[in-house]
Amino acid sequence: MAKRTYSVRYIAGEPAKRIQPTPVHMLGESLPIGMPLFAAGETLDVVTWNIYKQQRPNWKIMLRELVVDRKLILLQEAQMSPELISFAASHQLIADQVPALPFSPHPAGVMTLATSHPIYCCPLREKEPLLRLAKSALITVYPLPNGKQLMVANVHAINFSFGVDVYTKQLNKLGTHISKHMGPVLLAGDFNAWSRQRINALKRFIRSVGLKEVTYNLDLRTKAFGRPLDFMFYRGLKLKESRVLQTDASDHNPIMTQFDLLK
């Protein structure tokens, strides 16, 4: 793992803190005890959204709607601006971000907003083969009220490449973590699956780690070349509700889901 791969944590009233990757072998051992992500009897409400670096003027209005009752908000292309930091703080959310370009004044990357601290945090970065820009992913683990632990993988996949070798490599890095985790898993984000080869590579990967794909009665997901870009996958949870919300606050439409815990 590159030395410069790290995440940054933002908590209301505290200075930003650089978080070094938790070693993957910790997944096979006992992780720290933490506060559950939500209370017993509640549902697990999750949204994933590529926020387009907050370039649209109404992004905050949309995000304010999305965070209501959500325990997890998975953002891609989240630009760490003072306005977004303030937004997370005002909603009492803990924000973990992987800066894809770490030396930018307001770096963009994946960001996971949650109602409790993660007990495991591992950022990943992969360079675009053609543009040499990085795409990021973040793996976090949260305690659940039933005593289990939820792994959350927030992904912004490689976009421009010849073939799918680098794309598959990025997925396999996620698979290393998912395969070591014994509890429920959520994998979501912008997978840039705009070609048949990429869709096939993604499906092979999902089968290999034993995840299910969230489906929708009305599929309004953003598409490129006729194929959806955003996905959510899961295991060890019961899908209760899923829908896609149409918006002009980004060039992507957010996915909203609700899960029940399995006994």
mmCIF file of C-alpha atoms in Angstrom:
data_model
loop_
_atom_site.group_PDB
_atom_site.id
_atom_site.type_symbol
_atom_site.label_atom_id
_atom_site.label_comp_id
_atom_site.label_asym_id
_atom_site.label_seq_id
_atom_site.Cartn_x
_atom_site.Cartn_y
_atom_site.Cartn_z
ATOM 1 C CA MET A 1 0.000 0.000 0.000
ATOM 2 C CA ALA A 2 1.359 3.423 -0.885
ATOM 3 C CA LYS A 3 2.642 5.419 2.087
ATOM 4 C CA ARG A 4 0.611 8.435 1.056
ATOM 5 C CA THR A 5 -2.673 6.557 1.159
ATOM 6 C CA TYR A 6 -4.549 7.722 4.219
ATOM 7 C CA SER A 7 -7.971 8.950 5.241
ATOM 8 C CA VAL A 8 -9.016 12.086 7.068
ATOM 9 C CA ARG A 9 -11.632 12.099 9.823
ATOM 10 C CA TYR A 10 -13.838 15.087 10.612
ATOM 11 C CA ILE A 11 -15.814 15.249 13.862
ATOM 12 C CA ALA A 12 -17.760 18.259 15.080
ATOM 13 C CA GLY A 13 -15.734 20.349 17.503
ATOM 14 C CA GLU A 14 -12.459 18.511 16.844
ATOM 15 C CA PRO A 15 -9.564 19.220 14.475
ATOM 16 C CA ALA A 16 -9.321 17.084 11.352
ATOM 17 C CA LYS A 17 -7.334 13.923 12.016
ATOM 18 C CA ARG A 18 -5.278 11.886 9.565
ATOM 19 C CA ILE A 19 -6.095 8.181 9.910
ATOM 20 C CA GLN A 20 -3.530 5.590 8.893
ATOM 21 C CA PRO A 21 -4.845 2.350 7.354
ATOM 22 C CA THR A 22 -5.800 -0.390 9.795
ATOM 23 C CA PRO A 23 -3.853 -3.573 8.890
ATOM 24 C CA VAL A 24 -6.068 -6.029 7.045
ATOM 25 C CA HIS A 25 -5.051 -8.890 9.354
ATOM 26 C CA MET A 26 -7.015 -7.140 12.118
ATOM 27 C CA LEU A 27 -10.191 -8.351 10.417
ATOM 28 C CA GLY A 28 -9.324 -11.880 11.455
ATOM 29 C CA GLU A 29 -8.802 -10.796 15.052
ATOM 30 C CA SER A 30 -10.917 -8.924 17.598
ATOM 31 C CA LEU A 31 -11.611 -5.338 16.572
ATOM 32 C CA PRO A 32 -12.130 -2.624 19.199
ATOM 33 C CA ILE A 33 -15.488 -2.285 20.918
ATOM 34 C CA GLY A 34 -17.495 0.710 19.746
ATOM 35 C CA MET A 35 -20.921 2.290 19.834
ATOM 36 C CA PRO A 36 -23.473 0.597 17.546
ATOM 37 C CA LEU A 37 -24.337 2.392 14.341
ATOM 38 C CA PHE A 38 -28.001 2.554 15.413
ATOM 39 C CA ALA A 39 -30.302 1.337 18.166
ATOM 40 C CA ALA A 40 -31.883 -2.107 18.423
ATOM 41 C CA GLY A 41 -35.173 -2.308 16.545
ATOM 42 C CA GLU A 42 -34.244 0.392 14.029
ATOM 43 C CA THR A 43 -33.616 -0.204 10.340
ATOM 44 C CA LEU A 44 -30.318 0.366 8.565
ATOM 45 C CA ASP A 45 -30.954 3.270 6.183
ATOM 46 C CA VAL A 46 -28.221 3.888 3.606
ATOM 47 C CA VAL A 47 -27.697 6.216 0.659
ATOM 48 C CA THR A 48 -24.933 6.266 -1.945
ATOM 49 C CA TRP A 49 -24.394 9.266 -4.218
ATOM 50 C CA ASN A 50 -21.721 10.677 -6.493
ATOM 51 C CA ILE A 51 -21.977 14.320 -5.455
ATOM 52 C CA TYR A 52 -20.019 15.673 -8.462
ATOM 53 C CA LYS A 53 -17.600 17.691 -6.297
ATOM 54 C CA GLN A 54 -20.534 19.859 -5.165
ATOM 55 C CA GLN A 55 -20.455 21.707 -8.499
ATOM 56 C CA ARG A 56 -24.231 22.091 -8.746
ATOM 57 C CA PRO A 57 -25.715 24.955 -6.668
ATOM 58 C CA ASN A 58 -28.462 22.816 -5.099
ATOM 59 C CA TRP A 59 -26.213 19.989 -3.823
ATOM 60 C CA LYS A 60 -26.742 20.977 -0.173
ATOM 61 C CA ILE A 61 -30.537 21.009 -0.498
ATOM 62 C CA MET A 62 -30.418 17.493 -1.918
ATOM 63 C CA LEU A 63 -27.925 16.242 0.666
ATOM 64 C CA ARG A 64 -30.011 17.696 3.484
ATOM 65 C CA GLU A 65 -32.935 15.597 2.248
ATOM 66 C CA LEU A 66 -30.808 12.482 1.889
ATOM 67 C CA VAL A 67 -29.341 12.477 5.396
ATOM 68 C CA VAL A 68 -32.693 12.432 7.193
ATOM 69 C CA ASP A 69 -32.804 9.216 9.281
ATOM 70 C CA ARG A 70 -29.844 7.784 7.364
ATOM 71 C CA LYS A 71 -27.216 5.894 9.347
ATOM 72 C CA LEU A 72 -24.764 5.796 6.447
ATOM 73 C CA ILE A 73 -24.208 8.233 3.593
ATOM 74 C CA LEU A 74 -21.670 7.085 1.016
ATOM 75 C CA LEU A 75 -20.451 9.898 -1.211
ATOM 76 C CA GLN A 76 -18.154 9.765 -4.218
ATOM 77 C CA GLU A 77 -16.361 12.809 -5.650
ATOM 78 C CA ALA A 78 -16.904 14.578 -2.350
ATOM 79 C CA GLN A 79 -14.782 17.716 -2.286
ATOM 80 C CA MET A 80 -13.666 18.482 1.228
ATOM 81 C CA SER A 81 -14.759 22.101 1.322
ATOM 82 C CA PRO A 82 -15.432 24.034 4.531
ATOM 83 C CA GLU A 83 -19.110 24.002 3.572
ATOM 84 C CA LEU A 84 -19.250 20.204 3.453
ATOM 85 C CA ILE A 85 -17.295 19.892 6.709
ATOM 86 C CA SER A 86 -19.758 22.273 8.348
ATOM 87 C CA PHE A 87 -22.692 20.303 6.928
ATOM 88 C CA ALA A 88 -21.426 17.029 8.423
ATOM 89 C CA ALA A 89 -20.776 18.682 11.776
ATOM 90 C CA SER A 90 -24.230 20.279 11.920
ATOM 91 C CA HIS A 91 -25.839 16.855 11.408
ATOM 92 C CA GLN A 92 -23.611 15.186 14.026
ATOM 93 C CA LEU A 93 -22.103 12.861 11.430
ATOM 94 C CA ILE A 94 -18.599 11.442 11.542
ATOM 95 C CA ALA A 95 -16.987 11.944 8.136
ATOM 96 C CA ASP A 96 -14.150 9.777 6.849
ATOM 97 C CA GLN A 97 -12.705 10.801 3.486
ATOM 98 C CA VAL A 98 -9.982 9.382 1.245
ATOM 99 C CA PRO A 99 -8.431 12.259 -0.713
ATOM 100 C CA ALA A 100 -7.836 11.005 -4.243
ATOM 101 C CA LEU A 101 -5.460 13.949 -4.732
ATOM 102 C CA PRO A 102 -3.995 14.394 -1.236
ATOM 103 C CA PHE A 103 -2.079 17.611 -1.892
ATOM 104 C CA SER A 104 -5.020 19.625 -3.217
ATOM 105 C CA PRO A 105 -6.359 22.424 -0.941
ATOM 106 C CA HIS A 106 -9.837 20.879 -1.066
ATOM 107 C CA PRO A 107 -9.239 17.292 -2.199
ATOM 108 C CA ALA A 108 -12.040 15.192 -3.642
ATOM 109 C CA GLY A 109 -12.561 11.504 -3.020
ATOM 110 C CA VAL A 110 -14.929 9.007 -1.465
ATOM 111 C CA MET A 111 -16.424 10.015 1.862
ATOM 112 C CA THR A 112 -18.398 7.897 4.298
ATOM 113 C CA LEU A 113 -20.647 9.749 6.736
ATOM 114 C CA ALA A 114 -21.906 7.736 9.684
ATOM 115 C CA THR A 115 -23.706 8.134 12.982
ATOM 116 C CA SER A 116 -20.907 6.373 14.917
ATOM 117 C CA HIS A 117 -17.146 5.874 14.792
ATOM 118 C CA PRO A 118 -15.780 3.092 12.612
ATOM 119 C CA ILE A 119 -13.763 0.466 14.470
ATOM 120 C CA TYR A 120 -11.801 -0.366 11.324
ATOM 121 C CA CYS A 121 -10.742 2.058 8.606
ATOM 122 C CA CYS A 122 -8.707 1.264 5.508
ATOM 123 C CA PRO A 123 -8.379 3.711 2.587
ATOM 124 C CA LEU A 124 -7.417 2.496 -0.887
ATOM 125 C CA ARG A 125 -6.277 4.413 -3.951
ATOM 126 C CA GLU A 126 -5.742 3.279 -7.537
ATOM 127 C CA LYS A 127 -4.280 5.393 -10.327
ATOM 128 C CA GLU A 128 -6.114 5.820 -13.605
ATOM 129 C CA PRO A 129 -3.802 4.195 -16.196
ATOM 130 C CA LEU A 130 -4.356 6.898 -18.830
ATOM 131 C CA LEU A 131 -4.955 10.093 -16.842
ATOM 132 C CA ARG A 132 -2.671 9.108 -13.928
ATOM 133 C CA LEU A 133 -5.257 10.515 -11.552
ATOM 134 C CA ALA A 134 -6.305 8.442 -8.568
ATOM 135 C CA LYS A 135 -9.661 6.894 -7.749
ATOM 136 C CA SER A 136 -10.329 6.061 -4.125
ATOM 137 C CA ALA A 137 -12.187 3.575 -1.980
ATOM 138 C CA LEU A 138 -12.764 3.365 1.754
ATOM 139 C CA ILE A 139 -13.470 0.310 3.868
ATOM 140 C CA THR A 140 -14.940 0.888 7.312
ATOM 141 C CA VAL A 141 -16.462 -1.423 9.935
ATOM 142 C CA TYR A 142 -19.175 -0.473 12.429
ATOM 143 C CA PRO A 143 -20.696 -2.320 15.403
ATOM 144 C CA LEU A 144 -24.332 -3.343 15.044
ATOM 145 C CA PRO A 145 -26.940 -3.618 17.818
ATOM 146 C CA ASN A 146 -27.217 -7.402 17.337
ATOM 147 C CA GLY A 147 -23.557 -7.894 18.273
ATOM 148 C CA LYS A 148 -22.323 -8.294 14.722
ATOM 149 C CA GLN A 149 -20.127 -5.914 12.748
ATOM 150 C CA LEU A 150 -20.978 -4.290 9.419
ATOM 151 C CA MET A 151 -18.303 -3.793 6.767
ATOM 152 C CA VAL A 152 -18.948 -0.863 4.432
ATOM 153 C CA ALA A 153 -16.964 -0.442 1.215
ATOM 154 C CA ASN A 154 -17.436 2.927 -0.488
ATOM 155 C CA VAL A 155 -16.017 2.856 -4.022
ATOM 156 C CA HIS A 156 -15.241 5.160 -6.904
ATOM 157 C CA ALA A 157 -13.939 2.820 -9.576
ATOM 158 C CA ILE A 158 -11.299 3.367 -12.235
ATOM 159 C CA ASN A 159 -12.882 5.029 -15.250
ATOM 160 C CA PHE A 160 -10.448 5.218 -18.194
ATOM 161 C CA SER A 161 -8.360 2.151 -19.015
ATOM 162 C CA PHE A 162 -7.567 -0.242 -21.839
ATOM 163 C CA GLY A 163 -9.199 -3.543 -20.965
ATOM 164 C CA VAL A 164 -10.277 -4.411 -17.439
ATOM 165 C CA ASP A 165 -7.017 -5.489 -15.772
ATOM 166 C CA VAL A 166 -6.642 -2.381 -13.584
ATOM 167 C CA TYR A 167 -10.397 -2.306 -12.971
ATOM 168 C CA THR A 168 -10.293 -5.919 -11.770
ATOM 169 C CA LYS A 169 -7.215 -5.201 -9.678
ATOM 170 C CA GLN A 170 -9.076 -2.454 -7.836
ATOM 171 C CA LEU A 171 -12.027 -4.765 -7.178
ATOM 172 C CA ASN A 172 -9.751 -7.550 -5.958
ATOM 173 C CA LYS A 173 -8.214 -5.217 -3.368
ATOM 174 C CA LEU A 174 -11.704 -4.762 -1.966
ATOM 175 C CA GLY A 175 -12.218 -8.512 -2.110
ATOM 176 C CA THR A 176 -9.206 -9.075 0.140
ATOM 177 C CA HIS A 177 -11.018 -7.222 2.906
ATOM 178 C CA ILE A 178 -14.514 -8.567 2.219
ATOM 179 C CA SER A 179 -13.328 -12.192 2.239
ATOM 180 C CA LYS A 180 -11.774 -11.754 5.698
ATOM 181 C CA HIS A 181 -14.907 -10.229 7.238
ATOM 182 C CA MET A 182 -17.358 -12.636 8.854
ATOM 183 C CA GLY A 183 -20.329 -10.289 9.307
ATOM 184 C CA PRO A 184 -22.709 -8.328 7.057
ATOM 185 C CA VAL A 185 -21.277 -6.336 4.154
ATOM 186 C CA LEU A 186 -22.380 -3.320 2.114
ATOM 187 C CA LEU A 187 -20.481 -2.476 -1.073
ATOM 188 C CA ALA A 188 -21.653 0.614 -2.937
ATOM 189 C CA GLY A 189 -20.604 3.533 -5.088
ATOM 190 C CA ASP A 190 -19.833 4.648 -8.606
ATOM 191 C CA PHE A 191 -18.415 1.587 -10.375
ATOM 192 C CA ASN A 192 -18.049 3.184 -13.822
ATOM 193 C CA ALA A 193 -19.342 -0.063 -15.314
ATOM 194 C CA TRP A 194 -20.042 1.470 -18.719
ATOM 195 C CA SER A 195 -18.868 -1.418 -20.929
ATOM 196 C CA ARG A 196 -19.804 -5.060 -21.313
ATOM 197 C CA GLN A 197 -16.338 -6.125 -20.140
ATOM 198 C CA ARG A 198 -16.613 -3.987 -17.013
ATOM 199 C CA ILE A 199 -20.104 -5.264 -16.192
ATOM 200 C CA ASN A 200 -18.901 -8.837 -16.615
ATOM 201 C CA ALA A 201 -15.827 -8.212 -14.449
ATOM 202 C CA LEU A 202 -18.026 -6.649 -11.769
ATOM 203 C CA LYS A 203 -20.489 -9.544 -11.829
ATOM 204 C CA ARG A 204 -17.671 -12.092 -11.558
ATOM 205 C CA PHE A 205 -16.274 -10.230 -8.595
ATOM 206 C CA ILE A 206 -19.644 -9.967 -6.836
ATOM 207 C CA ARG A 207 -20.169 -13.723 -7.227
ATOM 208 C CA SER A 208 -16.702 -14.439 -5.871
ATOM 209 C CA VAL A 209 -17.365 -12.555 -2.614
ATOM 210 C CA GLY A 210 -20.946 -13.793 -2.199
ATOM 211 C CA LEU A 211 -22.833 -10.517 -2.468
ATOM 212 C CA LYS A 212 -26.319 -9.764 -3.814
ATOM 213 C CA GLU A 213 -27.201 -6.793 -6.009
ATOM 214 C CA VAL A 214 -29.829 -4.285 -4.902
ATOM 215 C CA THR A 215 -32.544 -3.962 -7.560
ATOM 216 C CA TYR A 216 -35.211 -1.302 -8.182
ATOM 217 C CA ASN A 217 -38.821 -1.284 -9.345
ATOM 218 C CA LEU A 218 -38.088 1.925 -11.258
ATOM 219 C CA ASP A 219 -34.425 2.081 -12.229
ATOM 220 C CA LEU A 220 -33.483 5.755 -12.592
ATOM 221 C CA ARG A 221 -29.766 5.260 -12.099
ATOM 222 C CA THR A 222 -27.424 7.417 -14.153
ATOM 223 C CA LYS A 223 -26.212 5.547 -17.237
ATOM 224 C CA ALA A 224 -23.346 5.760 -19.708
ATOM 225 C CA PHE A 225 -23.567 3.913 -23.027
ATOM 226 C CA GLY A 226 -26.870 2.481 -21.790
ATOM 227 C CA ARG A 227 -25.374 0.899 -18.652
ATOM 228 C CA PRO A 228 -25.851 2.015 -15.035
ATOM 229 C CA LEU A 229 -22.814 3.414 -13.226
ATOM 230 C CA ASP A 230 -23.932 3.227 -9.593
ATOM 231 C CA PHE A 231 -24.554 0.028 -7.660
ATOM 232 C CA MET A 232 -25.161 -1.289 -4.183
ATOM 233 C CA PHE A 233 -24.415 -4.865 -3.126
ATOM 234 C CA TYR A 234 -24.950 -6.603 0.206
ATOM 235 C CA ARG A 235 -24.814 -9.794 2.241
ATOM 236 C CA GLY A 236 -25.984 -10.771 5.709
ATOM 237 C CA LEU A 237 -28.833 -8.232 5.603
ATOM 238 C CA LYS A 238 -32.488 -8.271 4.529
ATOM 239 C CA LEU A 239 -33.333 -5.684 1.875
ATOM 240 C CA LYS A 240 -36.540 -3.904 2.870
ATOM 241 C CA GLU A 241 -36.728 -0.995 0.417
ATOM 242 C CA SER A 242 -34.728 0.443 -2.472
ATOM 243 C CA ARG A 243 -35.268 3.363 -4.801
ATOM 244 C CA VAL A 244 -33.413 5.850 -6.967
ATOM 245 C CA LEU A 245 -34.122 9.537 -6.525
ATOM 246 C CA GLN A 246 -33.987 11.686 -9.646
ATOM 247 C CA THR A 247 -32.179 15.001 -9.162
ATOM 248 C CA ASP A 248 -30.291 17.704 -11.016
ATOM 249 C CA ALA A 249 -28.081 18.406 -7.972
ATOM 250 C CA SER A 250 -25.361 16.176 -9.489
ATOM 251 C CA ASP A 251 -24.663 14.288 -12.688
ATOM 252 C CA HIS A 252 -25.617 11.104 -10.764
ATOM 253 C CA ASN A 253 -28.880 10.105 -9.100
ATOM 254 C CA PRO A 254 -28.633 8.843 -5.499
ATOM 255 C CA ILE A 255 -29.580 5.312 -4.449
ATOM 256 C CA MET A 256 -31.607 5.047 -1.232
ATOM 257 C CA THR A 257 -31.997 1.743 0.618
ATOM 258 C CA GLN A 258 -33.355 0.339 3.854
ATOM 259 C CA PHE A 259 -32.257 -2.944 5.430
ATOM 260 C CA ASP A 260 -33.303 -5.072 8.361
ATOM 261 C CA LEU A 261 -30.753 -6.993 10.385
ATOM 262 C CA LEU A 262 -30.872 -10.760 10.313
ATOM 263 C CA LYS A 263 -31.317 -12.489 13.649
#
